[in-house]
CSV table of C-alpha atoms in Angstrom, one decimal:
chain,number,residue,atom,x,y,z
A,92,UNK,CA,117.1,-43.1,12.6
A,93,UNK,CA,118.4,-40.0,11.1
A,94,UNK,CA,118.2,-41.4,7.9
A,95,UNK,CA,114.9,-42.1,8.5
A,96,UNK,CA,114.3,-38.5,9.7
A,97,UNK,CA,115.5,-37.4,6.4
A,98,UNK,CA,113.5,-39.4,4.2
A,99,UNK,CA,110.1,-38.4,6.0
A,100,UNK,CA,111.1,-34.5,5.8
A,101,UNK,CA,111.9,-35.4,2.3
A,102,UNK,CA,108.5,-36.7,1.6
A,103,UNK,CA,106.8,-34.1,4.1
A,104,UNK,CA,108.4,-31.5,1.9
A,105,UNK,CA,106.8,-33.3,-1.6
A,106,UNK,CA,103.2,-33.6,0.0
A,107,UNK,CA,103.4,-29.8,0.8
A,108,UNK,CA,104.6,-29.0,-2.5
A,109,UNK,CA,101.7,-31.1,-4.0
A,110,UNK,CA,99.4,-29.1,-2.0
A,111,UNK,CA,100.5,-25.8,-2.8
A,112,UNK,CA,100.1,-27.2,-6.6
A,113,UNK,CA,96.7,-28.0,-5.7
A,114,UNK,CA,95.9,-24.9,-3.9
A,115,UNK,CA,97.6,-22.6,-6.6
A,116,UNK,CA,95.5,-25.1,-9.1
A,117,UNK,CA,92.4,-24.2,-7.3
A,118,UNK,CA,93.3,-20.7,-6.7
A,119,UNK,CA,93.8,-20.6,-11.2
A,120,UNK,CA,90.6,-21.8,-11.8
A,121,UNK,CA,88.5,-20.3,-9.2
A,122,UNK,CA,90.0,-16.5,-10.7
A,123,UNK,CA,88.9,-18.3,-14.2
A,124,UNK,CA,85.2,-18.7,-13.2
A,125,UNK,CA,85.7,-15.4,-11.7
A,126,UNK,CA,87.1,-13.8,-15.0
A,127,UNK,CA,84.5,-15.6,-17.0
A,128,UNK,CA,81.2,-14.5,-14.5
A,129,UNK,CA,82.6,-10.8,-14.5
A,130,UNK,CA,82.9,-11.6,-18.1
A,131,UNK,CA,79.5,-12.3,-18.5
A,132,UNK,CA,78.2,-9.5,-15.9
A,133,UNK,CA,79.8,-6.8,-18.6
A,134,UNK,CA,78.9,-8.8,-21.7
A,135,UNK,CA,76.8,-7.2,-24.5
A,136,UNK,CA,73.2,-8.1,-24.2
A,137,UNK,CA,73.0,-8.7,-27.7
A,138,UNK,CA,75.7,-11.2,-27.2
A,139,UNK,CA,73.9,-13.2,-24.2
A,140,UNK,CA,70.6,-12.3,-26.3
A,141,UNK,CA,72.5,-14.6,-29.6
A,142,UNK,CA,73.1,-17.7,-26.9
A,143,UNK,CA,69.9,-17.5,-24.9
A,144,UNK,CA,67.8,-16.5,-28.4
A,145,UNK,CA,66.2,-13.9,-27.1
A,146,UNK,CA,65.7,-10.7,-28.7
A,147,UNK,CA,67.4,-7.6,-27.7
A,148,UNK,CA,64.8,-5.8,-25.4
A,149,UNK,CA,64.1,-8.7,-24.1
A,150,UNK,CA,67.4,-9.0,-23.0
A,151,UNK,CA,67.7,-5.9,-21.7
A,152,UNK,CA,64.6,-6.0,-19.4
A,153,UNK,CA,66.0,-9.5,-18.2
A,154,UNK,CA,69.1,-8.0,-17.0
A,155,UNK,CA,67.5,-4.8,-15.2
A,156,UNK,CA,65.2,-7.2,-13.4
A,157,UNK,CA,68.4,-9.0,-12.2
A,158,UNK,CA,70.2,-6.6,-11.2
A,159,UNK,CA,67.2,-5.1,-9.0
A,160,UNK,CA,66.5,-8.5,-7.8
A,161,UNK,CA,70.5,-8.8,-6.6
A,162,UNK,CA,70.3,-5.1,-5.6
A,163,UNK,CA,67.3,-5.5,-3.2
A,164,UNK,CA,68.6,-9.0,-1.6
A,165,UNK,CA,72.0,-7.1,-1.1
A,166,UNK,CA,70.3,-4.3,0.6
A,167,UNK,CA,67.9,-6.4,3.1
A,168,UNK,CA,70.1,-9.1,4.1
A,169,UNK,CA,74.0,-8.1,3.9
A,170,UNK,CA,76.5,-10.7,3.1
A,171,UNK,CA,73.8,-13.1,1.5
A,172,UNK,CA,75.0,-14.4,-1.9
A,173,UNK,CA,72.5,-15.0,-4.6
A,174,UNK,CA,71.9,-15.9,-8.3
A,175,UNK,CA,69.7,-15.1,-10.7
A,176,UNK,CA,67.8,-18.6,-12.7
A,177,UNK,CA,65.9,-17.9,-15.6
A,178,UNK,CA,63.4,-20.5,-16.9
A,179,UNK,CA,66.2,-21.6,-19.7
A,180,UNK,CA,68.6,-22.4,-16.7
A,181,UNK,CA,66.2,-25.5,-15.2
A,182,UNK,CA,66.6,-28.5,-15.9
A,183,UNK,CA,62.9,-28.7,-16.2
A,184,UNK,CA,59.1,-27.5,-15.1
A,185,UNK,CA,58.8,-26.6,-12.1
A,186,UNK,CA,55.4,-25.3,-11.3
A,187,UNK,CA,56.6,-21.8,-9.9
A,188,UNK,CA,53.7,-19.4,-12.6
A,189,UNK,CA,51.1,-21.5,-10.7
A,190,UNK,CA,51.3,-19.4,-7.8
A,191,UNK,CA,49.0,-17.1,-10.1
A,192,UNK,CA,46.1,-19.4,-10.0
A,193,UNK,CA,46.0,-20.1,-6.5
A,194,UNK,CA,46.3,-16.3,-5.7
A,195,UNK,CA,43.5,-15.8,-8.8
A,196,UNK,CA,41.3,-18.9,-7.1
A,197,UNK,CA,41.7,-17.1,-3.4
A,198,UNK,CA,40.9,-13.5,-4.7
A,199,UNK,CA,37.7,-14.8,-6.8
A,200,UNK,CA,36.6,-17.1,-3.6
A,201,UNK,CA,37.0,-14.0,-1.1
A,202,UNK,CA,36.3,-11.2,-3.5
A,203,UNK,CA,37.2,-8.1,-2.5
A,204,UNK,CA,36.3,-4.5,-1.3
A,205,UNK,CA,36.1,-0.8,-3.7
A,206,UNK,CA,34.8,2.1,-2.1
A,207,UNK,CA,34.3,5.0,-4.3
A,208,UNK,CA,33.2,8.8,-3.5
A,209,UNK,CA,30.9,11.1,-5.3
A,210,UNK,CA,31.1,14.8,-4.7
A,211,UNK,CA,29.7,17.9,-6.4
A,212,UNK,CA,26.6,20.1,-6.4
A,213,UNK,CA,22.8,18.6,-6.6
A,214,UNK,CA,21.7,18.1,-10.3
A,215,UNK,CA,24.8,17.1,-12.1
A,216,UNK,CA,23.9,13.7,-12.5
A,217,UNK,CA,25.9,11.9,-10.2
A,218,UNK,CA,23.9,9.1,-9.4
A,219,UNK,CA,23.2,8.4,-13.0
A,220,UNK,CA,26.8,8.3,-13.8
A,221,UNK,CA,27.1,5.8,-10.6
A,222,UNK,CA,24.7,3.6,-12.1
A,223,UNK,CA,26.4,3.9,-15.2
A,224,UNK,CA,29.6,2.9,-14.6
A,225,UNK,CA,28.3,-0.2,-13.3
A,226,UNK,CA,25.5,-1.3,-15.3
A,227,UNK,CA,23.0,-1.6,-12.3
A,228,UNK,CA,21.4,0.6,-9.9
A,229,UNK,CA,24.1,1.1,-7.2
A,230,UNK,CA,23.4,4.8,-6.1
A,231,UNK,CA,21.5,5.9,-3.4
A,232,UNK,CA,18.2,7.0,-4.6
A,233,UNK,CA,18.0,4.0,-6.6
A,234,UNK,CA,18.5,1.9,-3.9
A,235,UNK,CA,16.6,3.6,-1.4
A,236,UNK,CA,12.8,3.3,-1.6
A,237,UNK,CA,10.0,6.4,-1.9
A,238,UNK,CA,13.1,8.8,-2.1
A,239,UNK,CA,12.2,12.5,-2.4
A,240,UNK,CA,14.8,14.9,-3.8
A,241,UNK,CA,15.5,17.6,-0.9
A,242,UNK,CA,17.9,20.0,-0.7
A,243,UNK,CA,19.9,18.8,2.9
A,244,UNK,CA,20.9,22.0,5.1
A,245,UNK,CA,24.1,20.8,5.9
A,246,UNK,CA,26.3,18.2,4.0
A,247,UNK,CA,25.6,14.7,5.2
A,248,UNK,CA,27.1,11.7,4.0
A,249,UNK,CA,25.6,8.2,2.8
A,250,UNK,CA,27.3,5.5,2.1
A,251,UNK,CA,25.6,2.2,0.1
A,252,UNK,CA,27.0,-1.3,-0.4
A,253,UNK,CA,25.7,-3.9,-2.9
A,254,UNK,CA,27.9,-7.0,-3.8
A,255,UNK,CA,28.1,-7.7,-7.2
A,256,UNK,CA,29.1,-11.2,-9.0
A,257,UNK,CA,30.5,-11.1,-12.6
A,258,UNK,CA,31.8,-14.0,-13.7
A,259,UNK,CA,32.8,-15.6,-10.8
A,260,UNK,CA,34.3,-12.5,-9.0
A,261,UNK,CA,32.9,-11.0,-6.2
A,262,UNK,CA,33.2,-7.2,-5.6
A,263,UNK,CA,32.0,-5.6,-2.7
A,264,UNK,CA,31.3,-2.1,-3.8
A,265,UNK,CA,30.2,0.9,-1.5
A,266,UNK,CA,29.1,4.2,-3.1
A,267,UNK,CA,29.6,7.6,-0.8
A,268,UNK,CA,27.9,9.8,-1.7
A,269,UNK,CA,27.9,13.7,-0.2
A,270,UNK,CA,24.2,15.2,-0.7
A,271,UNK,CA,24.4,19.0,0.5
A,272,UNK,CA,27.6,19.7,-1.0
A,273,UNK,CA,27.8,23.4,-2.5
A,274,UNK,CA,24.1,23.7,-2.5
A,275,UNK,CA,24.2,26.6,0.0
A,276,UNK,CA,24.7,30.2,-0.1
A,277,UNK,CA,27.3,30.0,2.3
A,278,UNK,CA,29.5,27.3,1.3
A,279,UNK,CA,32.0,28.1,3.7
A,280,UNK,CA,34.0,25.0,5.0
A,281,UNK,CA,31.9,22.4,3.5
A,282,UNK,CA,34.5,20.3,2.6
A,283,UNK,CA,35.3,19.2,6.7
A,284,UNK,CA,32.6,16.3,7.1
A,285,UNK,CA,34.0,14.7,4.2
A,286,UNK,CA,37.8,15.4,5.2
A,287,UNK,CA,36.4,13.7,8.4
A,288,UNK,CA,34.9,10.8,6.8
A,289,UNK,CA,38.1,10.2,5.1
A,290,UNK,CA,40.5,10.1,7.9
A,291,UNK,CA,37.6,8.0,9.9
A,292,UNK,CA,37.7,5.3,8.3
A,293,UNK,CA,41.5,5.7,8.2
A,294,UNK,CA,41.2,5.6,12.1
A,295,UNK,CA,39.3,2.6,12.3
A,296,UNK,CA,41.4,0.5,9.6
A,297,UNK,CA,44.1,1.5,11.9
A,298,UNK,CA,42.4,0.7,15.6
A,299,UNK,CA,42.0,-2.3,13.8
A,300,UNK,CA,45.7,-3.4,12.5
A,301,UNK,CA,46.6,-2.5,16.4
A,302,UNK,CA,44.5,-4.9,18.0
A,303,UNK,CA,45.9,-7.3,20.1
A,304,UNK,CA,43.7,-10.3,18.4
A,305,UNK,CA,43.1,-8.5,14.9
A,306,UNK,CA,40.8,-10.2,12.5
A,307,UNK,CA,42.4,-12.1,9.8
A,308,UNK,CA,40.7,-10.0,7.1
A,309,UNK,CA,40.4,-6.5,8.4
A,310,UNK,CA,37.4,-5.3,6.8
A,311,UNK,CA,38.4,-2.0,4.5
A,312,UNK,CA,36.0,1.2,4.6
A,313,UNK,CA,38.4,3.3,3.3
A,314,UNK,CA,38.1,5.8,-0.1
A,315,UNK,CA,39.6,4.3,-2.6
A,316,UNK,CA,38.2,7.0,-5.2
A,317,UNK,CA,36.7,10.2,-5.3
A,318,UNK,CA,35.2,11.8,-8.4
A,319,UNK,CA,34.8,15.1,-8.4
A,320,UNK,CA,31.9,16.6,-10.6
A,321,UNK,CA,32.3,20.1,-12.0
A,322,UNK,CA,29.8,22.1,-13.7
A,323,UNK,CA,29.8,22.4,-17.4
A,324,UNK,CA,30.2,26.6,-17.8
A,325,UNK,CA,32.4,26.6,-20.1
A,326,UNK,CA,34.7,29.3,-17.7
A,327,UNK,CA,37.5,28.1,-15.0
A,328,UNK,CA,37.4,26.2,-12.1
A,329,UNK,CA,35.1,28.2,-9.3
A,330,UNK,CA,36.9,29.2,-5.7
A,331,UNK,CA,34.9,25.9,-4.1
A,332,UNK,CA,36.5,23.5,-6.9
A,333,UNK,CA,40.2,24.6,-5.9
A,334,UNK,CA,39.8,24.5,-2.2
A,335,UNK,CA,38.2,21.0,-2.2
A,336,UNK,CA,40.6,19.6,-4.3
A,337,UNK,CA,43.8,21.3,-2.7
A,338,UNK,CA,42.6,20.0,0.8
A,339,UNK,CA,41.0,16.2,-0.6
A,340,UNK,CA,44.3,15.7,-3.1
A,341,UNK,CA,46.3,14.9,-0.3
A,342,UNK,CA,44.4,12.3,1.4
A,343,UNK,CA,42.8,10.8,-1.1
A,344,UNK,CA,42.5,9.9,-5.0
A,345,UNK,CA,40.8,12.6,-6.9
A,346,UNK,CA,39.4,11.6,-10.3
A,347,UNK,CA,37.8,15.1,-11.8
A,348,UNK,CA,35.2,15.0,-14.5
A,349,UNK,CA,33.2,17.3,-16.2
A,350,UNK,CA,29.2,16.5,-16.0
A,351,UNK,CA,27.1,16.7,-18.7
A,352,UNK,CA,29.7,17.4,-21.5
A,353,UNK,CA,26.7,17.1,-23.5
A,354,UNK,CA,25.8,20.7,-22.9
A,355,UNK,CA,28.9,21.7,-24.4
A,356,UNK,CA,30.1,21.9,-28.0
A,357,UNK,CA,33.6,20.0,-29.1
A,358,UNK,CA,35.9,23.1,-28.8
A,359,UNK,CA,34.3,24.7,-26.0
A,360,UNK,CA,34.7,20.9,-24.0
A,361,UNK,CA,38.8,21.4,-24.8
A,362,UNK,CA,38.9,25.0,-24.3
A,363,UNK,CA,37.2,24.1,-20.8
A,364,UNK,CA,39.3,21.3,-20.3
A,365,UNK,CA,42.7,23.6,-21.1
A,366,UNK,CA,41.5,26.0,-18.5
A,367,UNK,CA,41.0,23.4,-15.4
A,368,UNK,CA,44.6,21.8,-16.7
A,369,UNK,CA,46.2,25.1,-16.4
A,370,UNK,CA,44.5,25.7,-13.0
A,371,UNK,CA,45.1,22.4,-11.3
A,372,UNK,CA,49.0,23.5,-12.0
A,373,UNK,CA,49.0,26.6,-11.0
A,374,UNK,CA,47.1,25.7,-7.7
A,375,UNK,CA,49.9,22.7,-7.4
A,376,UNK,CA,46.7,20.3,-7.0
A,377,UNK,CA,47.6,16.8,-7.4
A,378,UNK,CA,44.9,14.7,-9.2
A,379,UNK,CA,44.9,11.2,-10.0
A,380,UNK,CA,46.9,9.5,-11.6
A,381,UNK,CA,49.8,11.4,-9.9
A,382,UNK,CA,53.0,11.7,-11.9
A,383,UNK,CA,55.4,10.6,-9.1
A,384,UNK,CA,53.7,7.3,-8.7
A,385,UNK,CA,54.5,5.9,-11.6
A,386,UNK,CA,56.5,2.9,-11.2
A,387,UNK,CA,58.2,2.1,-14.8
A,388,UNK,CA,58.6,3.5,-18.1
A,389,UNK,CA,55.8,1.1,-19.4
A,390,UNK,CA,52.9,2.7,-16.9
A,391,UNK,CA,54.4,6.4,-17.2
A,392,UNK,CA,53.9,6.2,-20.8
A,393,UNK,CA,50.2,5.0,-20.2
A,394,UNK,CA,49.4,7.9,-17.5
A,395,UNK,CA,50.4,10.5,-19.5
A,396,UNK,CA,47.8,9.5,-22.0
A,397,UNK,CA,45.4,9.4,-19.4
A,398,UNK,CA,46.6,12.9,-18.1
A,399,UNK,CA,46.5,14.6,-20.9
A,400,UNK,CA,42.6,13.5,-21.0
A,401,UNK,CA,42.0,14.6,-17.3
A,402,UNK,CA,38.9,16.0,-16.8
A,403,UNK,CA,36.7,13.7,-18.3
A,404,UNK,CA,34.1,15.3,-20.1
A,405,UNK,CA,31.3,12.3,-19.0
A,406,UNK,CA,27.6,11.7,-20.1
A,407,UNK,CA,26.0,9.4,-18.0
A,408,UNK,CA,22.5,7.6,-18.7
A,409,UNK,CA,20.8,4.0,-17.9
A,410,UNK,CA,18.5,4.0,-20.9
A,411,UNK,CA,19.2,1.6,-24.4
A,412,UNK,CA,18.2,3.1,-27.6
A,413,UNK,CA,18.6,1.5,-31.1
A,414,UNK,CA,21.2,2.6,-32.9
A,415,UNK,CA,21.8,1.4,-36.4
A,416,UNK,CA,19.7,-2.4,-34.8
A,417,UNK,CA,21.8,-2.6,-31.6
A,418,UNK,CA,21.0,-1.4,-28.6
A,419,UNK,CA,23.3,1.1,-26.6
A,420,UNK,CA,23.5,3.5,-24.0
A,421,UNK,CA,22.4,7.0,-24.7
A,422,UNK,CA,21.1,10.3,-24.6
A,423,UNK,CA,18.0,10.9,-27.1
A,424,UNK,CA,17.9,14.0,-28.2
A,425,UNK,CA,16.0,16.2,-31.2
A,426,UNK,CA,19.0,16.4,-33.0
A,427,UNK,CA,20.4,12.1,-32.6
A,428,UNK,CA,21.3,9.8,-29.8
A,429,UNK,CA,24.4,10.9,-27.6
A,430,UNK,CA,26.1,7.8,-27.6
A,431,UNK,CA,27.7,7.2,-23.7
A,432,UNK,CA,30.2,4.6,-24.7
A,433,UNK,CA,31.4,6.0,-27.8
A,434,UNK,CA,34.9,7.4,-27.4
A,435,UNK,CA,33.5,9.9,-30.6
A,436,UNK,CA,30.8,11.5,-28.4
A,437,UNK,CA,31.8,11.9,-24.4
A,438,UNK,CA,34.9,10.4,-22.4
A,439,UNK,CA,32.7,7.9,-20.2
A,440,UNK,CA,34.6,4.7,-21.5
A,441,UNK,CA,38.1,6.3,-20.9
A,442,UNK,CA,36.5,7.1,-17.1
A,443,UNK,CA,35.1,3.3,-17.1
A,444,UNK,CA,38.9,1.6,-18.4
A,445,UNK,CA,40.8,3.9,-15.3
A,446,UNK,CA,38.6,3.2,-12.8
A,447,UNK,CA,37.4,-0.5,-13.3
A,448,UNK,CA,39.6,-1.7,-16.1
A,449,UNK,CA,43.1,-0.6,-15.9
A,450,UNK,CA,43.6,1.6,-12.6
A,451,UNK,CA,41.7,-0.4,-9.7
A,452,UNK,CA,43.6,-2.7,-8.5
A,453,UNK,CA,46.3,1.0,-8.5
A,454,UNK,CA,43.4,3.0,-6.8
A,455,UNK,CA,43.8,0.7,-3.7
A,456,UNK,CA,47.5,0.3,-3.4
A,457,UNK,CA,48.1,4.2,-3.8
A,458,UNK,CA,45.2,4.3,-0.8
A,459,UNK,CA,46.9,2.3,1.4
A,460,UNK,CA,50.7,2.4,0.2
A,461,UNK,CA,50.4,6.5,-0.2
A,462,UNK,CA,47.3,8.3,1.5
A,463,UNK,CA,46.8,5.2,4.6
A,464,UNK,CA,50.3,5.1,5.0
A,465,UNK,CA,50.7,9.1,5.6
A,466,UNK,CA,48.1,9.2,7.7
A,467,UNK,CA,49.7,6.3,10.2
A,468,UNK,CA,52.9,7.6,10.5
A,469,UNK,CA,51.2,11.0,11.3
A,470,UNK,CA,49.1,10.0,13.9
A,471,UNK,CA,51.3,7.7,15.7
A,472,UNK,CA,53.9,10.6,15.3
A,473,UNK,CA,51.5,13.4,16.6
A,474,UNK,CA,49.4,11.4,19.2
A,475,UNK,CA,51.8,10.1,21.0
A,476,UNK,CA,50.1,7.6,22.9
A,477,UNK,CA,50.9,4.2,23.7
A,478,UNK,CA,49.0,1.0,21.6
A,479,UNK,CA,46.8,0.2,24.3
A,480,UNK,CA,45.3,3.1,24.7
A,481,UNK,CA,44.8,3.4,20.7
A,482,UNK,CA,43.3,0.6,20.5
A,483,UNK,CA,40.8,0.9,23.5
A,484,UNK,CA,39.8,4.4,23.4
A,485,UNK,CA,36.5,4.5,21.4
A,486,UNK,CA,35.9,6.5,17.8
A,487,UNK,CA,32.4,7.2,17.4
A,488,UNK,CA,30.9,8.4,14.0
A,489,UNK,CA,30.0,11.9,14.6
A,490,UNK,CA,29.1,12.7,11.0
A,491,UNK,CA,25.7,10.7,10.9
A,492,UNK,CA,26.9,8.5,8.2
A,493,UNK,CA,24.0,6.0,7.0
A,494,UNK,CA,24.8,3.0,5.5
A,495,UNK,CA,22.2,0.3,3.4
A,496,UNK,CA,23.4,-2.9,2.5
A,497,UNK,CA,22.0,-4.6,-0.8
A,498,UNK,CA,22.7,-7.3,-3.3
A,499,UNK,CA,22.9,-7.2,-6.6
A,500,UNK,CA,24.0,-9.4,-9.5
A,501,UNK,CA,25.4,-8.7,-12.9
């Protein structure tokens, strides 16, 4: 028996030893893949760039997008391990970049919703430049029938809504636009109906995401845009111009332009322009697109070009004239056709590229990421009140907005 005893000890004693070969075995190789993934966390990305064949940028961008990816899964769920798969890593397609054409064949099946703003004195042309800007007659007096120009005592706002259809897309648009403004003698606090409207239709986007049983689309009214027309005299912003802005710039997306550039010669349109630059700093008066928005090096680089163009000197006009046998839009004058879209003659197609073109889809997500999202925390903050009694308690339009709803095609 004791013999026995010995012999199992014996091979109790070898099986252990084997198993603290295995474990020190498993131990060597698991600080290997260790080594070799710290290895390839430090590597050059020229070096990964030679395996992967990828040029060196490329490579570079690949890695910062990894380590942001790692960085925010870290961040919202701690202790969660993850890795990073590139398309060269699969083992074949998958079908993930499809997710663009469903989201593309959803948007273009819903369409979707831009409100813009147009504010300034009577006479500058800002339902030409509207109409321009769109190719159709979206603006108020062209949309409304037997309209007679009259001068309103007090500033009263209108909104219009057309749906228009370009290639497939559907775009609710609604123009605002703010008849009475700055067309007094006294032009004292003229501004507050359309601060009001603004944070209105705040309110009511809000009342809405509180609901109980919220719609599954809650329609937006908010201002996604608001160009701001100044008068082409050639001197420095006037007191109105710098109180509307100070007060509207931190609610909502102020695009300025200068109307009827046409009126001005080449270096009186920059000296102009100079001059409002130098004021908008010096009032600290944040227009769009704001600096601290941008989100990468790509989009800075693209905003400063717009910036530095910021006011647009515009022309606006819905007339064709023929211009060396093609027609385009312009201004006919004694001394040659003012093209609108010619880059050479007014900034109307730079104005056209941010608003529709390049910044729209922007315009909406710094509404509701930026201005919607300040006013929310700010009046849940400073109200108070429970949800039920947001919700419930009623928030009539006291400003007399009128609205007209109209199709149109392009």
């Amino acid at each position: 028996m004791e013999e026995r005893g010995d012999k199992e000890s014996v091979i109790m004693g070898d099986e252990q030893v084997d198993e603290g070969k295995n474990h020190e075995h498993q131990n060597i190789q698991t600080s290997r893949s260790e080594k070799g993934q710290r290895e390839e966390e430090h590597a050059e990305p020229e070096e990964i760039g030679k395996e992967k064949g990828m040029g060196i940028e490329e490579t570079k961008k690949e890695l910062e997008l990894e380590a942001e990816v790692q960085m925010e899964l870290r961040q919202s769920v701690p202790g969660f391990q993850t890795s990073f798969i590139r398309g060269t890593d699969l083992f074949g397609y998958v079908g993930i970049e499809a997710v663009l054409d469903q989201m593309r064949r959803k948007t273009m099946k819903a369409g979707f919703e831009f409100n813009i703003m147009v504010v300034g004195q009577s006479g500058l042309g800002k339902s030409t430049l509207v109409n321009t800007l769109f190719k159709s007659k979206v603006s108020r007096k062209s949309c409304t029938p037997d309209y007679e120009e009259k001068i309103s005592k007090t500033v009263k706002l209108h909104a219009v809504s057309h749906v228009i259809e370009e290639k497939g897309v559907k775009m609710k648009l609604t123009v605002i636009d703010t008849p009475g403004f700055g067309d007094q003698i006294n032009n004292e606090n003229c501004w507050e109906p359309i601060v009001k409207y603004v944070n209105e239709q705040y309110e009511k986007y809000l009342r809405e995401e509180l609901n109980i049983n919220r719609k599954r689309r809650i329609p937006d009214s908010r201002v996604h845009c608001c160009i701001y027309f100044l008068p082409a005299t050639g001197h420095r912003l006037r007191p109105i111009d710098l109180e509307f802005m100070k007060r509207l710039g931190k609610i909502v997306s102020i695009v300025p332009v200068i109307a009827k550039a046409d009126t001005l010669t080449v270096e009186e349109r920059q000296e102009f322009k100079e001059r409002i630059r130098k004021d908008l700093t010096s009032n600290e008066i944040h227009v769009y697109p704001q600096r601290e928005y941008d989100e990468d090096p790509e989009e800075r680089l693209l905003n400063d070009r717009i910036r530095e163009s910021i006011p647009f000197a515009v022309v606006g006009t819905d007339k064709e004239h023929q211009v060396n046998g093609n027609k385009v839009l312009g201004r006919k004058t004694k001394w040659g056709i003012i093209e609108v879209e010619n880059v050479a003659h007014c900034e109307f197609a730079n104005l056209r590229d941010l608003l529709v073109r390049s910044h729209l889809q922007d315009l909406k997500d710094v509404t509701h990421n930026i201005h919607y999202e300040t006013y929310r925390v700010r009046r849940l903050n400073e109200s108070n009140m429970n949800f039920s009694e947001l919700v419930l308690t009623s928030w009539p339009l006291k400003n007399g907005t009128d609205t007209c709803e109209t199709e149109s095609q392009l």
